[in-house]
PDB file of C-alpha atoms in Angstrom:
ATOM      1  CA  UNK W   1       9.672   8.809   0.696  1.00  0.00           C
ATOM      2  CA  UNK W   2       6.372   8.873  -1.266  1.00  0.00           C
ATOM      3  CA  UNK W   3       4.237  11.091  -2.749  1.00  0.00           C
ATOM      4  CA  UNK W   4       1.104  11.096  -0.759  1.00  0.00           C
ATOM      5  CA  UNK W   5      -3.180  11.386  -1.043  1.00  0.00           C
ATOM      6  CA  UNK W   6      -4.541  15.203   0.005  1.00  0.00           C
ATOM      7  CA  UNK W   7      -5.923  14.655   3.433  1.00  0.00           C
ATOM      8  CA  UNK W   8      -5.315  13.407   6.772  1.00  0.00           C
ATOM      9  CA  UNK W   9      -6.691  10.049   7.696  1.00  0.00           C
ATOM     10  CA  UNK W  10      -7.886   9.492  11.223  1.00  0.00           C
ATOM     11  CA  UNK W  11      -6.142   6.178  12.322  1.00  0.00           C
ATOM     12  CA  UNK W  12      -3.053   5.861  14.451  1.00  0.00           C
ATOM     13  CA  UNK W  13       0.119   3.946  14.439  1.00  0.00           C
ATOM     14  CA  UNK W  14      -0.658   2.844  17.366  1.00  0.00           C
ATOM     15  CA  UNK W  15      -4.320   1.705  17.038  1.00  0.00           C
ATOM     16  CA  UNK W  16      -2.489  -0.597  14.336  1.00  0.00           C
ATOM     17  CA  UNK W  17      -0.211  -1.576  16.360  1.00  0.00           C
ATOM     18  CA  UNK W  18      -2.236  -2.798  19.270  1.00  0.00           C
ATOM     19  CA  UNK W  19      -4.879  -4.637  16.721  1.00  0.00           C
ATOM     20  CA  UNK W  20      -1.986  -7.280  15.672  1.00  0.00           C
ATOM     21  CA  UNK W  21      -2.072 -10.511  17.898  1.00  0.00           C
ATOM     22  CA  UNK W  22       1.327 -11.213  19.130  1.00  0.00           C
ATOM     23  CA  UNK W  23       1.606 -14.493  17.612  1.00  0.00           C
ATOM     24  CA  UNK W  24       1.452 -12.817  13.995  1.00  0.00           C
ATOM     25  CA  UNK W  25       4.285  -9.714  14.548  1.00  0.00           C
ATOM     26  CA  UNK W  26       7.661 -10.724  13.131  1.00  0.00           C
ATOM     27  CA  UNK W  27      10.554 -12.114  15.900  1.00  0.00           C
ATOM     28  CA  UNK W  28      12.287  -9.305  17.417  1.00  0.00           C
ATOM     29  CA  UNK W  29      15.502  -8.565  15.644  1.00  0.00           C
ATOM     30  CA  UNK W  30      15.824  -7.621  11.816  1.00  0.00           C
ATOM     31  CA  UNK W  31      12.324  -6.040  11.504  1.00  0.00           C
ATOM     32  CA  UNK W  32      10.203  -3.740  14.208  1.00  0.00           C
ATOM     33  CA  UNK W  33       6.137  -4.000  13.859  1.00  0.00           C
ATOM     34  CA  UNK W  34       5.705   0.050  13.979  1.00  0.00           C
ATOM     35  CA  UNK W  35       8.752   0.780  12.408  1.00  0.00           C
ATOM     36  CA  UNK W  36       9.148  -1.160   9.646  1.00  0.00           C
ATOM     37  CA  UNK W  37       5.990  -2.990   8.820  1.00  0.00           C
ATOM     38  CA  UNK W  38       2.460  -2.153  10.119  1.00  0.00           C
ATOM     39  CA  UNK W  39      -0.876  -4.461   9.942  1.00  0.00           C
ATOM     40  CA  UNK W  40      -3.507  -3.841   7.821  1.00  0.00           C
ATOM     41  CA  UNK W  41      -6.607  -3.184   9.779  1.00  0.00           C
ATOM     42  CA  UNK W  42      -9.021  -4.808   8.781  1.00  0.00           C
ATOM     43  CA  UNK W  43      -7.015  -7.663   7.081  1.00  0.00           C
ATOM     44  CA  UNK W  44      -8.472  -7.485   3.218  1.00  0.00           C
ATOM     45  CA  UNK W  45      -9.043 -10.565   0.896  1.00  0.00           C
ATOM     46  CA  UNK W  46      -6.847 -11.616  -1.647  1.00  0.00           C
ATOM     47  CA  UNK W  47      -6.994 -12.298  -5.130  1.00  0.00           C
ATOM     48  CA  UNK W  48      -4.550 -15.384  -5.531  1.00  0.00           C
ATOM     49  CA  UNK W  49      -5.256 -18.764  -5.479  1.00  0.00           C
ATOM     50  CA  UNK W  50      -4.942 -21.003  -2.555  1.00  0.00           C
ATOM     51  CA  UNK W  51      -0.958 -21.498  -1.783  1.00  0.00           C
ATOM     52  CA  UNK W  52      -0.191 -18.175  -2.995  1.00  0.00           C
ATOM     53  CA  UNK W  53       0.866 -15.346  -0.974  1.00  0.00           C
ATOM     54  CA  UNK W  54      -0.321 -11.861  -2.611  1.00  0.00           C
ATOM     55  CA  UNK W  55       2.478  -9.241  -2.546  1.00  0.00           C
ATOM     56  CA  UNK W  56       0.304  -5.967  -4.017  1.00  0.00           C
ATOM     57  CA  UNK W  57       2.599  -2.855  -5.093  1.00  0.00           C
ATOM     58  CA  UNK W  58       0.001   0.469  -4.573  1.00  0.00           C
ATOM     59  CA  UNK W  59       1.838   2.735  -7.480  1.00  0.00           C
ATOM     60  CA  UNK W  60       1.488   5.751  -9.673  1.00  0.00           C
ATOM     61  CA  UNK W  61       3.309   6.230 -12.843  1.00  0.00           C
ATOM     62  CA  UNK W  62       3.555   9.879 -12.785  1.00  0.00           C
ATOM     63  CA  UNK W  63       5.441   9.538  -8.830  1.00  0.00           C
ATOM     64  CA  UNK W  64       9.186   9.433  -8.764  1.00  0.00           C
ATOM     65  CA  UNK W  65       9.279   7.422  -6.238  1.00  0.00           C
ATOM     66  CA  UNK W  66       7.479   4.477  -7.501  1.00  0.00           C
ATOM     67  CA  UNK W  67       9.834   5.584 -10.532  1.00  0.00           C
ATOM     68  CA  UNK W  68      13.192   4.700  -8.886  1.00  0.00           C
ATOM     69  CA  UNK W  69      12.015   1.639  -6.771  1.00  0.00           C
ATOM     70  CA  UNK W  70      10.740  -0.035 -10.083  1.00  0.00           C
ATOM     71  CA  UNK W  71      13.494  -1.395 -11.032  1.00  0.00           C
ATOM     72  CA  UNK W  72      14.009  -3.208  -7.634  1.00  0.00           C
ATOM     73  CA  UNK W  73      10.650  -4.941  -8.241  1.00  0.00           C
ATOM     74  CA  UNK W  74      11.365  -5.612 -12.022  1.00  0.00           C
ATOM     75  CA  UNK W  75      14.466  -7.631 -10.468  1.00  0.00           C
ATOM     76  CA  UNK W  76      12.646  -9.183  -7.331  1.00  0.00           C
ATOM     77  CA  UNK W  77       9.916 -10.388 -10.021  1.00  0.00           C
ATOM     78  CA  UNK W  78      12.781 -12.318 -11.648  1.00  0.00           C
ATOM     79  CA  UNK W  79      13.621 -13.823  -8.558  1.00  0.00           C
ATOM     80  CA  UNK W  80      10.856 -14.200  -5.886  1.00  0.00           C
ATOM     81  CA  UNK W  81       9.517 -17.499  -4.684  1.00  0.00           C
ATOM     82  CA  UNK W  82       7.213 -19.274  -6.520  1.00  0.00           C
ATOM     83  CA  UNK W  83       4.452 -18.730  -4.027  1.00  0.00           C
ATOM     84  CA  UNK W  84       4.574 -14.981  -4.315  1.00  0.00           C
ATOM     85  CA  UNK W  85       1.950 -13.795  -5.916  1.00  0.00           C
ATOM     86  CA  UNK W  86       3.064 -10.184  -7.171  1.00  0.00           C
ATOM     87  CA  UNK W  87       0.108  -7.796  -7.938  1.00  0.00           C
ATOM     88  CA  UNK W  88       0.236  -4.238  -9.109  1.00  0.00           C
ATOM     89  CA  UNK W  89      -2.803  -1.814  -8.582  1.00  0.00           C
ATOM     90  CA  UNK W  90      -2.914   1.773  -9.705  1.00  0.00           C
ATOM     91  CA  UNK W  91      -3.821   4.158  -7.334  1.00  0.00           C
ATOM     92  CA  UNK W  92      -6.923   6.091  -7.611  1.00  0.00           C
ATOM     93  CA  UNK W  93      -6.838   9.788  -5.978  1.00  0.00           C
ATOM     94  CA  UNK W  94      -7.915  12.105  -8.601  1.00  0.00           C
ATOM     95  CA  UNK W  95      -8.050  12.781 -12.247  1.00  0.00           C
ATOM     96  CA  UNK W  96      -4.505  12.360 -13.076  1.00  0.00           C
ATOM     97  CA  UNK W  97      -3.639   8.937 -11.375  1.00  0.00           C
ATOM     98  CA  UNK W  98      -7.522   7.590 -13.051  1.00  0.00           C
ATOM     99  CA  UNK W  99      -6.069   8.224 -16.311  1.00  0.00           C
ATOM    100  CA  UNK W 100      -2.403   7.068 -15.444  1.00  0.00           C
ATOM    101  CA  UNK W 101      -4.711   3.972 -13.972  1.00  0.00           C
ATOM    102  CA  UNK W 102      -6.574   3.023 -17.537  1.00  0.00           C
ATOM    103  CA  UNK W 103      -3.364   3.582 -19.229  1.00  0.00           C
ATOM    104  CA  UNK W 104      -1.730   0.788 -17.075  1.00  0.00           C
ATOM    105  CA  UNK W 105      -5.242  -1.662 -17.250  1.00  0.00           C
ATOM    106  CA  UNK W 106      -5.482  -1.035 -21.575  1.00  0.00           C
ATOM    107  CA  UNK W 107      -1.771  -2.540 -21.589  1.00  0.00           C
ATOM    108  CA  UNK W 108      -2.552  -5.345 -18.881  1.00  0.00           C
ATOM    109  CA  UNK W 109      -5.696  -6.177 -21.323  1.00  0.00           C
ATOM    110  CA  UNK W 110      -3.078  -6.052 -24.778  1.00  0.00           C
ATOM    111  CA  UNK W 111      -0.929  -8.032 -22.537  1.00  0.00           C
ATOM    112  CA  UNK W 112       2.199  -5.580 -23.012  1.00  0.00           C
ATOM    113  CA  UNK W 113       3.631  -5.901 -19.595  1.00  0.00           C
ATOM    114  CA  UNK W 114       6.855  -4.760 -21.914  1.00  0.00           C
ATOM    115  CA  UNK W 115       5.572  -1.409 -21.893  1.00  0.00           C
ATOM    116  CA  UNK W 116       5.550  -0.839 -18.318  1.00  0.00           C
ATOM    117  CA  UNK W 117       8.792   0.558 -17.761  1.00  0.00           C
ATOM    118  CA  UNK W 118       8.450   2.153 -20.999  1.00  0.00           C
ATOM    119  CA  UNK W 119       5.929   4.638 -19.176  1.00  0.00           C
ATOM    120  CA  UNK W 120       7.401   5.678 -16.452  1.00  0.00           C
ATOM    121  CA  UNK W 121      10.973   6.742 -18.471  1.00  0.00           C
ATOM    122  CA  UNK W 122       8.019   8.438 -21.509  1.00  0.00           C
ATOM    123  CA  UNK W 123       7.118  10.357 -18.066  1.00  0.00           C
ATOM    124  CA  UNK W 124      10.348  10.589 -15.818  1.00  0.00           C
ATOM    125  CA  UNK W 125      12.666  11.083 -18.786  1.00  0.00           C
ATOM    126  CA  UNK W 126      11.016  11.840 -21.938  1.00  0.00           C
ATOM    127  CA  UNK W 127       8.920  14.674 -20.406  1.00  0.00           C
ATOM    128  CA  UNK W 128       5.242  12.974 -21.632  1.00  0.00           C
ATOM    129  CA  UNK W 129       3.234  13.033 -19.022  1.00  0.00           C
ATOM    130  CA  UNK W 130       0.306  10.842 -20.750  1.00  0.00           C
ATOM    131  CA  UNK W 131      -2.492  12.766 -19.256  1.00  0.00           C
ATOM    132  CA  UNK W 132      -4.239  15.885 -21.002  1.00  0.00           C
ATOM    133  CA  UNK W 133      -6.475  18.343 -20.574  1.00  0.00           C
ATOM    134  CA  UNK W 134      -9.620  16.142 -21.247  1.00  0.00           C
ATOM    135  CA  UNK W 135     -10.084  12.701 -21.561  1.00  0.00           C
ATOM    136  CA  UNK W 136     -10.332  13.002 -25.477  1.00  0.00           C
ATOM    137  CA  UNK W 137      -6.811  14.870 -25.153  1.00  0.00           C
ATOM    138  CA  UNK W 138      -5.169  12.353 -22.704  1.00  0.00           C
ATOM    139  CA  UNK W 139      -6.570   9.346 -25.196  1.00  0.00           C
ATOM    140  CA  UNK W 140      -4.619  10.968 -28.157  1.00  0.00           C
ATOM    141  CA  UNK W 141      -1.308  10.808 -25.877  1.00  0.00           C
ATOM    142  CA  UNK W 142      -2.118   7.508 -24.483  1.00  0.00           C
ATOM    143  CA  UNK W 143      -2.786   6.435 -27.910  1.00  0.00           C
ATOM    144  CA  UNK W 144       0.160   7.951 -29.881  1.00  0.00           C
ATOM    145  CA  UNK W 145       2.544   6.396 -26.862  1.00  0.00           C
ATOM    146  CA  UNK W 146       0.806   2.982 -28.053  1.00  0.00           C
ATOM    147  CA  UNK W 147       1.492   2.938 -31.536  1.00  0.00           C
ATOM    148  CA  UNK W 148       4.748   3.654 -31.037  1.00  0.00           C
ATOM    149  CA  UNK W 149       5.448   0.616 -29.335  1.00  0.00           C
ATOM    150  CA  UNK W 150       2.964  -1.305 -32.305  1.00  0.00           C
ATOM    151  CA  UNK W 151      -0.188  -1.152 -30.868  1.00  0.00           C
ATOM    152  CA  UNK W 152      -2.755  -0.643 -33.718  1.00  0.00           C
ATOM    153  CA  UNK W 153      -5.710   2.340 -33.086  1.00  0.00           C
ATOM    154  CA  UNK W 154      -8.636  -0.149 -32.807  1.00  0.00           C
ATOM    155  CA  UNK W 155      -6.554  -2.336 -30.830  1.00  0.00           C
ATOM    156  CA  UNK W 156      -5.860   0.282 -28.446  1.00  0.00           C
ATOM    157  CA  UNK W 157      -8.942   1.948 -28.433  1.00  0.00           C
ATOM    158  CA  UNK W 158     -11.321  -1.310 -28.385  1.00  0.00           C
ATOM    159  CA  UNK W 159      -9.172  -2.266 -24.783  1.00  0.00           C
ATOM    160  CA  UNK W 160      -9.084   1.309 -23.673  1.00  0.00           C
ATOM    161  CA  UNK W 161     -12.837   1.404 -24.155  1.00  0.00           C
ATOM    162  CA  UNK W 162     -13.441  -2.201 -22.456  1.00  0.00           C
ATOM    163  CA  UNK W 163     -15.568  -3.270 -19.516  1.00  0.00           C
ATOM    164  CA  UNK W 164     -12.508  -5.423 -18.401  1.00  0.00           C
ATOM    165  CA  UNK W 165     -10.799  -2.345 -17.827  1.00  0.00           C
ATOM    166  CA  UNK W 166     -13.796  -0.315 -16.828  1.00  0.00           C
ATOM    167  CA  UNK W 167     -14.114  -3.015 -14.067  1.00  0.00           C
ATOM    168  CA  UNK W 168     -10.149  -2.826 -13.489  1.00  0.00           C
ATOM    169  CA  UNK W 169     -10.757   0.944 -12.760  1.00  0.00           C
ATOM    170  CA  UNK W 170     -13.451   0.329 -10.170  1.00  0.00           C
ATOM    171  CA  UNK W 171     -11.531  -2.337  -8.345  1.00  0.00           C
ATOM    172  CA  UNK W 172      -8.479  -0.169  -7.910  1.00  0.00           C
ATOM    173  CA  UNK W 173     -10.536   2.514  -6.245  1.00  0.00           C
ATOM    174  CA  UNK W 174     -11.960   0.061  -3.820  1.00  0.00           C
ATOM    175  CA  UNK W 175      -8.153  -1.121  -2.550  1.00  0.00           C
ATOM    176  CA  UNK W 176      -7.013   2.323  -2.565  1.00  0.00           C
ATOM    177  CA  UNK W 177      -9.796   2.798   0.247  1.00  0.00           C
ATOM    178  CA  UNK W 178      -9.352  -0.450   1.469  1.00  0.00           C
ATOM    179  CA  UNK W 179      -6.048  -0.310   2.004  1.00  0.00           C
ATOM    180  CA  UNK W 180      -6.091   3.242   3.319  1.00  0.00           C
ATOM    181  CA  UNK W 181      -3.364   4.700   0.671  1.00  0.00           C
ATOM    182  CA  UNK W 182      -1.568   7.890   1.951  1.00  0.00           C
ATOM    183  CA  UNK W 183       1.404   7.467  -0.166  1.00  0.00           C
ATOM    184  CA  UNK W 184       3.238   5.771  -3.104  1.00  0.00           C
ATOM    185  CA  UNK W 185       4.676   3.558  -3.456  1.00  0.00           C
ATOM    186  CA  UNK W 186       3.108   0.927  -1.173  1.00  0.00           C
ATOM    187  CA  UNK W 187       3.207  -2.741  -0.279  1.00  0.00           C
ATOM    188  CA  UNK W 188       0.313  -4.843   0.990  1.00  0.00           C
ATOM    189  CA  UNK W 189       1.432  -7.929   1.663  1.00  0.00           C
ATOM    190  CA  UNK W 190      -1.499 -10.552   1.903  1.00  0.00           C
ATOM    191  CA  UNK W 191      -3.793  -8.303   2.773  1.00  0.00           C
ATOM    192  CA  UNK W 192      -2.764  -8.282   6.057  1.00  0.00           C
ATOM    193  CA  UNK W 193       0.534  -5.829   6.292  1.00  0.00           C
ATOM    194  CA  UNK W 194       1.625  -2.724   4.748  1.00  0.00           C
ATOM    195  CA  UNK W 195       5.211  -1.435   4.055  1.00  0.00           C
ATOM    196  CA  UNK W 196       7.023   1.247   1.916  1.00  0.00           C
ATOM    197  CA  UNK W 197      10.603   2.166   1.313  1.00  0.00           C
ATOM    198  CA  UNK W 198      10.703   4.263   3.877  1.00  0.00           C
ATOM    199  CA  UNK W 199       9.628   2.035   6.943  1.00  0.00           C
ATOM    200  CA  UNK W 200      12.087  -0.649   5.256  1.00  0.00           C
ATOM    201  CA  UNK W 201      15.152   1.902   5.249  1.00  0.00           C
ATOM    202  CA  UNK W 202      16.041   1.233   1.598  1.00  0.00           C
ATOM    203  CA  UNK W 203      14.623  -0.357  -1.910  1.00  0.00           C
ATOM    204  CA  UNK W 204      16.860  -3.385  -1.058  1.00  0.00           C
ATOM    205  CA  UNK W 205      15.607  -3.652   2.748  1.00  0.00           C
ATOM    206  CA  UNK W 206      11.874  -3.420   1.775  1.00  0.00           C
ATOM    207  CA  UNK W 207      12.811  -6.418  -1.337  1.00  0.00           C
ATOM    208  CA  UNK W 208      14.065  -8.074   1.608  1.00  0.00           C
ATOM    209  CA  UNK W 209      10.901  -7.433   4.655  1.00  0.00           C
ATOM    210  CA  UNK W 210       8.884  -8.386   1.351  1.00  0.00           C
ATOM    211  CA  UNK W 211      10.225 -11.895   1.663  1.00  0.00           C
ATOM    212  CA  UNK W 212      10.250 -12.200   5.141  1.00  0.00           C
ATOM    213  CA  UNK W 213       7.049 -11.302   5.525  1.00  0.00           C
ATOM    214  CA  UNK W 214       5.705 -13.318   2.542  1.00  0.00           C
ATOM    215  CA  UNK W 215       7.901 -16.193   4.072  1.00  0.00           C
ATOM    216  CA  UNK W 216       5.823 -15.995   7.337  1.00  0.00           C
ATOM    217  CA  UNK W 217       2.130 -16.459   5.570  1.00  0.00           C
ATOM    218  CA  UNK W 218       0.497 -20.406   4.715  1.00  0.00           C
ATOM    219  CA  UNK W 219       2.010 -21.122   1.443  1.00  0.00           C
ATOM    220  CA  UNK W 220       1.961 -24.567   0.987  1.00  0.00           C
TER     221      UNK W 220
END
């Protein structure tokens, strides 16, 4: 399950399906192109260097569902191959996930990749969603959720405020087009596939098509 974008997107399963040479699909067996994995058309560039394979996670920090599979990639993180690449992107539909989205980049910038679990239980468990009313009402929450965890004001607000993450912000809203987001959570795996936990069957099957398919791409 996900939650999902407002709005119906025009491409078919099977348009994907057909646009993947048969020398690329999986072996028969374990995984089904269609089923539980689906190209990405048109493949999209990557961000890692050469030898890497780019594993992207398309999330939102107020969806419950990129809530409960977090843990699964906090523990695959630990334990991946060295030539996975793991990238997280914020996705960019309206108001709410833009200002879940600068949240997320300010931290990346303070480097307090600590705190990202930290936000989803402040929203899943706590009850703080982290967004208000305005933007000068959502940067008091943001803020006050930052000190907390010993970020100073001007630190906080100096990132908040930054072109880095101004940049950051833009980026994310091209790969939420480019990758044709309809739901959260979502994998992209080297710009070429995408996945979720419901085409996998479980958190643990999808940690598991993750590394198959990441197995599959030039790594070395």
């Amino acid at each position: 399950m996900s939650d999902d974008a407002s709005g119906d997107r025009s491409d078919t399963a099977l348009e994907r399906l057909a646009a993947l040479p048969a020398n690329q699909q999986l072996p028969d067996g374990r995984w089904k192109l269609g089923t539980n994995y689906k190209p990405l058309i048109p493949p999209q560039p990557t961000s890692v260097p050469a030898g890497k394979v780019e594993v992207v996670e398309v999330f939102w920090y107020g969806c419950p569902h990129c809530d409960v599979l977090e843990p699964y990639i906090a523990s695959w993180m630990k334990s991946k191959p060295a030539y996975i690449e793991p990238v997280r992107v914020p996705v960019m539909w309206g108001p709410p996930h833009r200002a879940h989205a600068k949240l997320f980049y300010t931290l990346e910038a303070l480097k307090r990749p600590d705190l990202h679990q930290k936000v989803f239980d402040a929203i899943h468990r706590e009850g703080n969603k982290l967004v208000g009313e305005n933007e000068a009402a959502t940067l008091q929450l943001q803020l006050a959720f930052a000190q907390a965890h010993g970020i100073g004001a001007k630190q906080f607000n100096d990132a908040w405020n930054s072109f880095s993450v101004a940049s950051s912000l833009q980026r994310a809203e091209q790969l939420t087009q480019r990758y044709r987001v309809e739901g959260v959570p979502l994998i992209v795996i080297n710009g070429k596939y995408t996945t979720d936990v419901g085409m996998a069957g479980s958190p643990t099957r999808l940690i598991a098509l993750i590394n198959d398919l990441a197995a599959g791409e030039p790594h070395r």
